[in-house]
mmCIF file of C-alpha atoms in Angstrom:
data_model
loop_
_atom_site.group_PDB
_atom_site.id
_atom_site.type_symbol
_atom_site.label_atom_id
_atom_site.label_comp_id
_atom_site.label_asym_id
_atom_site.label_seq_id
_atom_site.Cartn_x
_atom_site.Cartn_y
_atom_site.Cartn_z
ATOM 1 C CA MET A 8 -169.812 159.945 105.680
ATOM 2 C CA ARG A 9 -166.987 158.018 107.281
ATOM 3 C CA ILE A 10 -167.721 156.721 110.758
ATOM 4 C CA HIS A 11 -165.032 155.869 113.298
ATOM 5 C CA ILE A 12 -166.184 154.254 116.552
ATOM 6 C CA VAL A 13 -163.873 153.889 119.532
ATOM 7 C CA ALA A 14 -164.750 151.792 122.618
ATOM 8 C CA ARG A 15 -162.777 152.318 125.825
ATOM 9 C CA LYS A 16 -163.049 149.850 128.670
ATOM 10 C CA ILE A 17 -166.132 148.342 127.055
ATOM 11 C CA LYS A 18 -166.655 145.582 124.514
ATOM 12 C CA MET A 19 -168.014 146.884 121.211
ATOM 13 C CA THR A 20 -170.900 144.641 120.200
ATOM 14 C CA ALA A 21 -172.649 144.595 116.846
ATOM 15 C CA SER A 22 -175.857 145.946 118.426
ATOM 16 C CA ILE A 23 -174.040 148.961 119.945
ATOM 17 C CA LYS A 24 -172.302 149.661 116.638
ATOM 18 C CA GLU A 25 -175.577 149.386 114.704
ATOM 19 C CA PHE A 26 -177.349 151.651 117.217
ATOM 20 C CA ILE A 27 -174.662 154.327 116.838
ATOM 21 C CA GLU A 28 -174.686 154.109 113.029
ATOM 22 C CA ASN A 29 -178.499 154.418 112.916
ATOM 23 C CA ARG A 30 -178.386 157.520 115.106
ATOM 24 C CA LEU A 31 -175.671 159.070 112.914
ATOM 25 C CA GLU A 32 -177.767 158.426 109.809
ATOM 26 C CA LYS A 33 -180.594 160.414 111.420
ATOM 27 C CA LEU A 34 -178.156 163.313 111.867
ATOM 28 C CA GLN A 35 -177.429 163.124 108.151
ATOM 29 C CA ASP A 36 -181.109 163.932 107.498
ATOM 30 C CA TYR A 37 -180.487 167.368 109.000
ATOM 31 C CA MET A 38 -177.091 168.000 107.437
ATOM 32 C CA ASP A 39 -176.020 166.340 104.205
ATOM 33 C CA ASN A 40 -172.392 167.505 104.070
ATOM 34 C CA ILE A 41 -171.060 165.579 107.087
ATOM 35 C CA VAL A 42 -167.551 164.509 106.093
ATOM 36 C CA TRP A 43 -166.800 162.136 108.954
ATOM 37 C CA ALA A 44 -167.894 161.289 112.461
ATOM 38 C CA GLN A 45 -166.021 159.908 115.438
ATOM 39 C CA VAL A 46 -167.903 158.343 118.332
ATOM 40 C CA ILE A 47 -166.131 157.448 121.570
ATOM 41 C CA VAL A 48 -167.971 155.301 124.101
ATOM 42 C CA SER A 49 -166.425 154.439 127.450
ATOM 43 C CA VAL A 50 -167.265 153.311 130.948
ATOM 44 C CA GLU A 51 -165.683 154.522 134.187
ATOM 45 C CA LYS A 52 -166.880 152.885 137.382
ATOM 46 C CA LYS A 53 -170.654 152.767 136.773
ATOM 47 C CA LEU A 54 -170.837 155.864 134.561
ATOM 48 C CA HIS A 55 -171.222 155.398 130.768
ATOM 49 C CA ASN A 56 -169.818 158.186 128.600
ATOM 50 C CA ALA A 57 -170.492 158.961 124.947
ATOM 51 C CA GLU A 58 -168.727 161.602 122.889
ATOM 52 C CA VAL A 59 -169.389 162.560 119.266
ATOM 53 C CA ILE A 60 -167.130 164.636 117.028
ATOM 54 C CA LEU A 61 -168.527 165.647 113.634
ATOM 55 C CA HIS A 62 -166.698 167.343 110.789
ATOM 56 C CA VAL A 63 -169.250 169.248 108.705
ATOM 57 C CA GLY A 64 -167.812 171.211 105.808
ATOM 58 C CA HIS A 65 -165.437 173.698 107.454
ATOM 59 C CA GLN A 66 -166.874 173.196 110.941
ATOM 60 C CA THR A 67 -166.078 170.696 113.706
ATOM 61 C CA MET A 68 -168.778 169.994 116.282
ATOM 62 C CA LYS A 69 -168.345 168.150 119.541
ATOM 63 C CA ALA A 70 -170.804 166.884 122.158
ATOM 64 C CA ALA A 71 -170.504 164.650 125.199
ATOM 65 C CA ALA A 72 -172.947 163.023 127.635
ATOM 66 C CA SER A 73 -172.796 160.697 130.637
ATOM 67 C CA THR A 74 -175.485 158.509 132.199
ATOM 68 C CA ASP A 75 -175.713 155.262 134.089
ATOM 69 C CA GLU A 76 -176.671 153.335 130.918
ATOM 70 C CA LEU A 77 -174.778 153.229 127.597
ATOM 71 C CA TYR A 78 -177.750 153.502 125.217
ATOM 72 C CA SER A 79 -179.213 156.483 127.062
ATOM 73 C CA ALA A 80 -175.790 158.194 126.980
ATOM 74 C CA ILE A 81 -175.666 157.680 123.205
ATOM 75 C CA ASP A 82 -179.231 159.014 122.854
ATOM 76 C CA LYS A 83 -178.387 162.043 124.980
ATOM 77 C CA VAL A 84 -175.222 162.897 123.044
ATOM 78 C CA MET A 85 -176.995 162.494 119.699
ATOM 79 C CA ALA A 86 -179.772 164.829 120.885
ATOM 80 C CA LYS A 87 -177.125 167.409 121.808
ATOM 81 C CA MET A 88 -175.454 166.994 118.430
ATOM 82 C CA GLU A 89 -178.802 167.339 116.654
ATOM 83 C CA ALA A 90 -179.388 170.648 118.476
ATOM 84 C CA GLN A 91 -175.929 171.874 117.439
ATOM 85 C CA ILE A 92 -176.536 170.921 113.819
ATOM 86 C CA LYS A 93 -179.898 172.705 113.770
ATOM 87 C CA LYS A 94 -178.299 175.813 115.280
ATOM 88 C CA TYR A 95 -175.427 175.678 112.763
ATOM 89 C CA LYS A 96 -177.828 175.241 109.872
ATOM 90 C CA GLU A 97 -180.055 178.108 111.078
ATOM 91 C CA ARG A 98 -177.041 180.389 111.438
ATOM 92 C CA ASN A 99 -175.817 179.635 107.920
ATOM 93 C CA THR A 100 -179.112 179.959 106.066
ATOM 94 C CA ASP A 101 -179.925 183.118 104.191
ATOM 95 C CA HIS A 102 -182.711 184.921 106.034
ATOM 96 C CA ARG A 103 -183.456 187.397 103.288
ATOM 97 C CA ALA A 104 -186.713 186.859 101.476
ATOM 98 C CA THR A 105 -186.245 185.302 98.082
ATOM 99 C CA GLU A 106 -188.740 185.446 95.301
ATOM 100 C CA ALA A 107 -190.106 181.971 94.794
ATOM 101 C CA VAL A 108 -190.801 180.921 91.237
ATOM 102 C CA ALA A 109 -193.274 178.125 90.760
ATOM 103 C CA ALA A 110 -192.170 175.066 88.808
ATOM 104 C CA ASP A 111 -194.561 175.754 85.936
ATOM 105 C CA GLU A 112 -193.324 179.353 85.727
ATOM 106 C CA MET A 113 -189.734 178.113 85.750
ATOM 107 C CA SER A 114 -190.373 175.841 82.792
ATOM 108 C CA THR A 115 -191.901 178.807 80.976
ATOM 109 C CA LEU A 116 -188.817 180.890 81.720
ATOM 110 C CA ILE A 117 -186.315 178.166 80.857
ATOM 111 C CA GLY A 118 -187.728 175.634 78.484
ATOM 112 C CA PRO A 119 -189.112 175.656 75.000
ATOM 113 C CA GLU A 120 -192.557 174.640 76.324
ATOM 114 C CA ILE A 121 -194.510 177.359 74.461
ATOM 115 C CA ASN A 122 -197.813 176.268 72.982
ATOM 116 C CA PHE A 123 -199.779 178.363 70.510
ATOM 117 C CA THR A 124 -203.443 177.450 70.595
ATOM 118 C CA VAL A 125 -204.552 179.955 67.976
ATOM 119 C CA VAL A 126 -202.730 181.430 65.015
ATOM 120 C CA LYS A 127 -204.797 183.996 63.174
ATOM 121 C CA ASP A 128 -203.905 185.726 59.912
ATOM 122 C CA VAL A 129 -205.017 189.343 60.027
ATOM 123 C CA PRO A 130 -204.837 191.634 57.009
ATOM 124 C CA LEU A 131 -202.772 194.698 57.862
ATOM 125 C CA LYS A 132 -204.540 197.808 56.644
ATOM 126 C CA PRO A 133 -203.996 201.426 57.622
ATOM 127 C CA MET A 134 -206.524 202.740 60.156
ATOM 128 C CA THR A 135 -206.907 205.309 62.887
ATOM 129 C CA LYS A 136 -206.810 204.631 66.626
ATOM 130 C CA ASP A 137 -210.596 204.778 66.835
ATOM 131 C CA GLU A 138 -211.032 202.340 63.949
ATOM 132 C CA ALA A 139 -208.517 199.985 65.622
ATOM 133 C CA VAL A 140 -210.538 200.042 68.883
ATOM 134 C CA ILE A 141 -213.746 199.270 66.990
ATOM 135 C CA GLU A 142 -212.044 196.389 65.110
ATOM 136 C CA MET A 143 -210.540 195.018 68.361
ATOM 137 C CA GLU A 144 -213.910 195.070 70.132
ATOM 138 C CA LYS A 145 -215.622 193.512 67.104
ATOM 139 C CA GLN A 146 -213.095 190.629 67.100
ATOM 140 C CA GLY A 147 -213.385 190.189 70.893
ATOM 141 C CA PHE A 148 -209.665 190.709 71.630
ATOM 142 C CA THR A 149 -207.979 192.722 74.371
ATOM 143 C CA PHE A 150 -205.313 194.087 72.012
ATOM 144 C CA TRP A 151 -204.986 194.849 68.306
ATOM 145 C CA LEU A 152 -202.010 195.402 66.001
ATOM 146 C CA TYR A 153 -202.622 197.913 63.233
ATOM 147 C CA GLN A 154 -200.838 200.310 60.887
ATOM 148 C CA ASP A 155 -201.436 203.950 61.691
ATOM 149 C CA LYS A 156 -202.854 205.921 58.737
ATOM 150 C CA GLY A 157 -200.813 209.051 59.411
ATOM 151 C CA SER A 158 -197.374 207.704 60.359
ATOM 152 C CA LYS A 159 -197.562 204.330 58.545
ATOM 153 C CA GLN A 160 -196.062 202.743 61.690
ATOM 154 C CA LEU A 161 -197.216 199.532 63.328
ATOM 155 C CA GLN A 162 -198.920 200.230 66.646
ATOM 156 C CA VAL A 163 -200.678 198.151 69.273
ATOM 157 C CA ILE A 164 -203.825 199.263 70.995
ATOM 158 C CA PHE A 165 -204.900 197.390 74.119
ATOM 159 C CA LYS A 166 -207.738 197.378 76.628
ATOM 160 C CA ARG A 167 -206.748 198.065 80.235
ATOM 161 C CA MET A 168 -208.345 196.594 83.338
ATOM 162 C CA ASP A 169 -210.152 199.866 84.080
ATOM 163 C CA ASN A 170 -211.787 199.626 80.604
ATOM 164 C CA SER A 171 -209.682 202.471 79.226
ATOM 165 C CA TYR A 172 -207.331 201.914 76.281
ATOM 166 C CA GLY A 173 -203.583 202.014 75.936
ATOM 167 C CA LEU A 174 -201.417 202.546 72.884
ATOM 168 C CA LEU A 175 -197.941 201.118 72.200
ATOM 169 C CA GLN A 176 -195.981 203.161 69.682
ATOM 170 C CA PRO A 177 -192.529 201.978 68.601
ATOM 171 C CA VAL A 178 -189.694 204.472 68.889
ATOM 172 C CA LYS A 179 -186.089 204.164 67.837
ATOM 173 C CA PRO A 180 -183.759 203.704 70.822
ATOM 174 C CA GLN A 181 -181.501 206.648 71.599
ATOM 175 C CA PRO A 182 -177.776 205.912 71.251
ATOM 176 C CA VAL A 183 -175.983 205.650 74.564
ATOM 177 C CA LYS A 184 -173.383 208.385 75.062
ATOM 178 C CA LYS A 185 -170.103 207.285 76.601
#
């Protein structure tokens, strides 16, 4: 972020400049795409004025404040600018619910982090559905791949949460008509 500080009818000291820069850095915590900032501090009679102009993305924000002390005027204007930034950010955030994916799930979806803890060789022999259930229960698994005696197709039998059984039978996909 580029910072341009203008002092009118007041001497710009290093402490004032540092104070302004620190306050602008705090604004950057709320909004990271601040392109540049202009701060104008001035004094007229006994009234200290502070004005801040921020260019954020495609938006320009402006705030001004006046008090009888310079540092409090800067604090006041920065508080106003902070409120504007929060309002701008709230307005531009997507309020629709998004499905959050945990980091460990994301690595499973993206990365090659797949670990096989058990690899078991199983002889493939033709059997009926009932024989496949008995073999699955005997082995202690929740699913079993077998070759059906009648159709000679590979099928998967699995145990459901309600202790009933399900059967996966492969079928050829139907061609899509245009």
